[in-house]
Amino acid sequence: MHYDFKKIEKKWQNAWQKHKAARARINPAKEKFYLLEMFPYPSGKIHMGHVRNYTIGDVASRFKTLEGYNVLHPMGFDAFGQPAENAAIKNKTKPDNWTHKCIRQMQDELKKMGFSYDWEREISTCDSSYYKWNQWIFLKMFERGLAYKKASTVNWCPSCQTTLANEEVIDGGCWRCHSKVEQKDLEQWYLKITDYKERLLEDLEQLNDWPERVLNMQANWIGKSQGVEIYFKVKAAGKVIPVFTTRVDTIFGATYIVLAPEHPLVKELIKGKSQESGALKFIEKVSRESKVVRASSDVKKEGVFTGSFAVNPVNNEEVPVWIADYVLMEYGTGAIMAVPTHDQRDFLFAKEHGLPMRMVIQNTAAVEGNVEDLKEAFEGDGLQVNSGEFDGLPNVEAKVKIAEWMEEKGIGKIQTHWRLRDWLISRQRYWGTPIPIIYCPECGIVPVPHKDLPVELPKDAPFTGEGGSPLGKVKKFVEVKCPKCRAPSRRETDTMATFFDSSWYFLRFCSPEFKNGPFEQKEAAYWMRVDQYIGGIEHAILHLLYSRFFTKFFKDLGMIDFSEPFKRLLTQGMVLKEGEVMSKSRGNIVDPDIMIGKYGADTLRLFILFAAPPETELEWDDRGLEGSHKFLNRVWRIQDNLKEKADPSLLRVLHKTIKKVSEDYRGFKFNTAIASLMELTNAIYQTGADKETFSRLIIMLSPIAPHFAEELWKVLGNKESIFKAGWPEADPKMLVEDNLIIIIQVNGKVRSKITVAADISEDKLKEIVLADKGLIPWIQGKPIKKFILVPQKLVNIVV
RNA sequence: GGGCAAGUGGUGGAAUGGCAUACACGACAGACUUAAAAUCUGUUGGCCGCAAGGUCGUGAGGGUCCGACUCCCUCCUUGCCCACCA
């Protein structure tokens, strides 16, 4: 007999909705648990990645509910963003209509999976009731100098008339029209995330329950590096060029210095020199290349001599000043000291242009003395040579000594540099949060007063996708009076990057209807922090970093009293088919909806958890799905053959299973939890089960297959929902074994096994072991050197 | 170039210092059936052996240990992230 999953799943989904089974409200009597999965972009269809992410979350949520926690498990939609604009153009509709249609479709699919969300808390970032608070947050940041406008160089597509993110530049061309991408200086809005760099780095130490990998990625992205800023005086010009290095131990080998082509001193250094016109040509050529092209090219490093010389302050040696494309204005001081003997890039550049070299660190592995014989730079550790008073010191020690000595002499300064840049949030797009700023010819940049929020997106913007931001073409949006002096003014037409929206949504879920602020402090104080956050590894840097930044900002505003939003983080692996990521372009997509139709949501949930642990990649397998379906049917059939009283051996298996499954659920090891449930089921098939044992099996299965379990629960005569049944507890008495199987090894190889009473003494055990007949060929006539005993488990005899 | 993760049967995976391959898929066999499907019950790492049993075996090589899939070192392969980062 097969269970009728179509009927059962529909029935229970309706029942849960009707009884608001997942409704969460403050309850001081219970311990709270805030479980959150990264909310989706509403494309209209869920894919297997969503199914996996949200199934993991739902099982955890239902398990915590059964354990007696007050669980908050909300869902919403990250609804702003470019795909909606493209789809609207393609389908000749408005982003607004298209997005809302997609949200409804997506919600239906999520409901069909049986996920236990408190839908009363649903939010969409494209609703003005949400993005009003984006604008409020922006203004708070603006008041504190954390939101500011500055000119910068960005990728620009001349045909689409818009800026492009680095990710949107493919092989130097626009991802949409393939035009060659240019560099352009534009005034853009930035958030000063760099003000929080120390805290963002230090607080990583608190995040013990985050994956090591994510912590590393965040730390690398913030990129703290300690070194020394060294001042090179330019001969004649009377100027100073600061350079930054992490290898101050190599300073005596700095035989030239190199500036980025954009360096502000370059023009002065080349002026009147014979090299001037060549240098200008080179700078012009580099400036036309986009950043992306410049960074990705693995062609040889190009550069020119400026005609000027600078003085190495440690030995007063004159060194030539060059310009090269491999030095970046964005990092450090935009200038480097070049040590060709101990830096591979400098080595290649020096070889190419015939620049001088000098060894300053040696060990036995490196060529001694002869720089001409050097085939590549020596970047390892060794002893200082050619380094004045520091000769003979290990370079690791010299690094510290030289830095201190330079500071004393005033020729260098110990400094910390960071890789983290401020966050550019301006987008010349329509479908995003309008930046609440007005430009007044009299007063300059004027923030929109709080009482005028939200600045709503005009619904009737002309929509073609070309020729810059559509907002600029809506007169009644752009033309406003200055809030300060009433002079005719112009509204900002850029919108915010969508990462802004998702940087605080977890706080909004605590009080989604709140009218007087982004969130209600009382609610946030109860529900936050998020106890368990689940999502894809692709958000390991940006989204998580921005969310941590916003949380620290709210703390500084005094609105919350914690500085990290997510206590535990789980990053789930991707779903693959035939070893490749599922994607439209590969044409290897498996549609969850079709699988639900064929086997039901419970089977899909079961399979996706059983096939692999949550963190690793999961190989899709249609036959595995059938296997999972078979297992549910196998459990279903148990109800036909229930006995009065369970076999004692079955009760032992049951209690062991309860212990194992509880531990596995807590540790998110769903695949082995399911394996244990299968073993219990197999044991039931051997001895037959009583109603009590069967009930507990169903409860343990309920987080994974909720519809299935509810139905069986009802069939067994229960009136209340299974999710109010409480989690079963393992009886410690049933876990104690009377007899143990002891493994006997000789020289580390298993040679025999014996069964003994659990409470046997060590001496007695030794006696029995040595009398074991199976061991005779292995130990007879050989002196026993050692007798190792691992209690309850194993002995090893060394002969 | 840097960082991280992974590598175990035909397949997905289990075991994180103590019986390698739990659980499942697949395959093979048996029961039921006129037959098939479904279901139930077995067998299923390689080699030697009729068997009892032996022996090899967790990417490769070395090390620590009574004992290593597990810890350490070197290397190979694959995947992900970052990257002319000074």
PDB file of N, CA and C in Angstrom, chain A residues 25-34 69-72 510 520-529 531:
ATOM      1  N   ARG A  25       5.234  34.671  18.898  1.00  0.00           N
ATOM      2  CA  ARG A  25       5.040  35.902  19.666  1.00  0.00           C
ATOM      3  C   ARG A  25       5.908  35.848  20.909  1.00  0.00           C
ATOM      4  N   ILE A  26       6.255  37.005  21.440  1.00  0.00           N
ATOM      5  CA  ILE A  26       7.082  37.058  22.649  1.00  0.00           C
ATOM      6  C   ILE A  26       6.436  36.216  23.743  1.00  0.00           C
ATOM      7  N   ASN A  27       7.233  35.367  24.377  1.00  0.00           N
ATOM      8  CA  ASN A  27       6.767  34.565  25.492  1.00  0.00           C
ATOM      9  C   ASN A  27       7.923  34.420  26.476  1.00  0.00           C
ATOM     10  N   PRO A  28       7.921  35.263  27.512  1.00  0.00           N
ATOM     11  CA  PRO A  28       9.065  35.289  28.425  1.00  0.00           C
ATOM     12  C   PRO A  28       9.247  33.964  29.164  1.00  0.00           C
ATOM     13  N   ALA A  29       8.198  33.144  29.208  1.00  0.00           N
ATOM     14  CA  ALA A  29       8.279  31.877  29.940  1.00  0.00           C
ATOM     15  C   ALA A  29       9.118  30.840  29.196  1.00  0.00           C
ATOM     16  N   LYS A  30       9.280  31.048  27.893  1.00  0.00           N
ATOM     17  CA  LYS A  30       9.988  30.049  27.091  1.00  0.00           C
ATOM     18  C   LYS A  30      11.300  30.598  26.582  1.00  0.00           C
ATOM     19  N   GLU A  31      12.229  29.693  26.356  1.00  0.00           N
ATOM     20  CA  GLU A  31      13.480  30.123  25.745  1.00  0.00           C
ATOM     21  C   GLU A  31      13.245  30.319  24.252  1.00  0.00           C
ATOM     22  N   LYS A  32      13.734  31.435  23.725  1.00  0.00           N
ATOM     23  CA  LYS A  32      13.478  31.726  22.311  1.00  0.00           C
ATOM     24  C   LYS A  32      14.549  31.106  21.423  1.00  0.00           C
ATOM     25  N   PHE A  33      14.194  30.880  20.178  1.00  0.00           N
ATOM     26  CA  PHE A  33      15.177  30.440  19.188  1.00  0.00           C
ATOM     27  C   PHE A  33      14.841  31.109  17.866  1.00  0.00           C
ATOM     28  N   TYR A  34      15.759  31.952  17.391  1.00  0.00           N
ATOM     29  CA  TYR A  34      15.536  32.674  16.130  1.00  0.00           C
ATOM     30  C   TYR A  34      16.309  31.931  15.049  1.00  0.00           C
ATOM     31  N   TYR A  69      11.269  25.042  22.435  1.00  0.00           N
ATOM     32  CA  TYR A  69      11.675  26.442  22.279  1.00  0.00           C
ATOM     33  C   TYR A  69      10.548  27.262  21.666  1.00  0.00           C
ATOM     34  N   ASN A  70      10.588  28.578  21.932  1.00  0.00           N
ATOM     35  CA  ASN A  70       9.710  29.524  21.251  1.00  0.00           C
ATOM     36  C   ASN A  70      10.446  29.956  19.984  1.00  0.00           C
ATOM     37  N   VAL A  71      10.054  29.379  18.854  1.00  0.00           N
ATOM     38  CA  VAL A  71      10.842  29.521  17.631  1.00  0.00           C
ATOM     39  C   VAL A  71      10.305  30.630  16.732  1.00  0.00           C
ATOM     40  N   LEU A  72      11.197  31.518  16.317  1.00  0.00           N
ATOM     41  CA  LEU A  72      10.877  32.517  15.287  1.00  0.00           C
ATOM     42  C   LEU A  72      11.497  32.050  13.978  1.00  0.00           C
ATOM     43  N   CYS A 510      11.713  41.049  13.395  1.00  0.00           N
ATOM     44  CA  CYS A 510      11.297  41.045  14.800  1.00  0.00           C
ATOM     45  C   CYS A 510      10.009  41.833  14.994  1.00  0.00           C
ATOM     46  N   GLU A 520      11.253  47.526  16.423  1.00  0.00           N
ATOM     47  CA  GLU A 520      10.852  47.880  17.778  1.00  0.00           C
ATOM     48  C   GLU A 520      11.884  47.318  18.744  1.00  0.00           C
ATOM     49  N   GLN A 521      12.420  48.176  19.606  1.00  0.00           N
ATOM     50  CA  GLN A 521      13.556  47.757  20.432  1.00  0.00           C
ATOM     51  C   GLN A 521      13.214  46.609  21.365  1.00  0.00           C
ATOM     52  N   LYS A 522      11.984  46.632  21.905  1.00  0.00           N
ATOM     53  CA  LYS A 522      11.564  45.579  22.826  1.00  0.00           C
ATOM     54  C   LYS A 522      11.557  44.209  22.118  1.00  0.00           C
ATOM     55  N   GLU A 523      11.028  44.205  20.896  1.00  0.00           N
ATOM     56  CA  GLU A 523      10.959  42.949  20.133  1.00  0.00           C
ATOM     57  C   GLU A 523      12.365  42.464  19.761  1.00  0.00           C
ATOM     58  N   ALA A 524      13.190  43.398  19.309  1.00  0.00           N
ATOM     59  CA  ALA A 524      14.550  43.021  18.916  1.00  0.00           C
ATOM     60  C   ALA A 524      15.327  42.507  20.126  1.00  0.00           C
ATOM     61  N   ALA A 525      15.088  43.124  21.291  1.00  0.00           N
ATOM     62  CA  ALA A 525      15.808  42.702  22.487  1.00  0.00           C
ATOM     63  C   ALA A 525      15.446  41.267  22.848  1.00  0.00           C
ATOM     64  N   TYR A 526      14.186  40.867  22.579  1.00  0.00           N
ATOM     65  CA  TYR A 526      13.772  39.500  22.888  1.00  0.00           C
ATOM     66  C   TYR A 526      14.282  38.502  21.840  1.00  0.00           C
ATOM     67  N   TRP A 527      14.065  38.822  20.556  1.00  0.00           N
ATOM     68  CA  TRP A 527      14.339  37.813  19.511  1.00  0.00           C
ATOM     69  C   TRP A 527      15.798  37.745  19.076  1.00  0.00           C
ATOM     70  N   MET A 528      16.453  38.886  18.995  1.00  0.00           N
ATOM     71  CA  MET A 528      17.823  38.879  18.494  1.00  0.00           C
ATOM     72  C   MET A 528      18.757  38.349  19.587  1.00  0.00           C
ATOM     73  N   ARG A 529      19.926  37.792  19.311  1.00  0.00           N
ATOM     74  CA  ARG A 529      20.502  37.637  17.985  1.00  0.00           C
ATOM     75  C   ARG A 529      19.877  36.450  17.251  1.00  0.00           C
ATOM     76  N   ASP A 531      19.854  32.976  16.276  1.00  0.00           N
ATOM     77  CA  ASP A 531      20.572  31.851  16.886  1.00  0.00           C
ATOM     78  C   ASP A 531      21.221  30.966  15.833  1.00  0.00           C
TER      79      ASP A 531
END
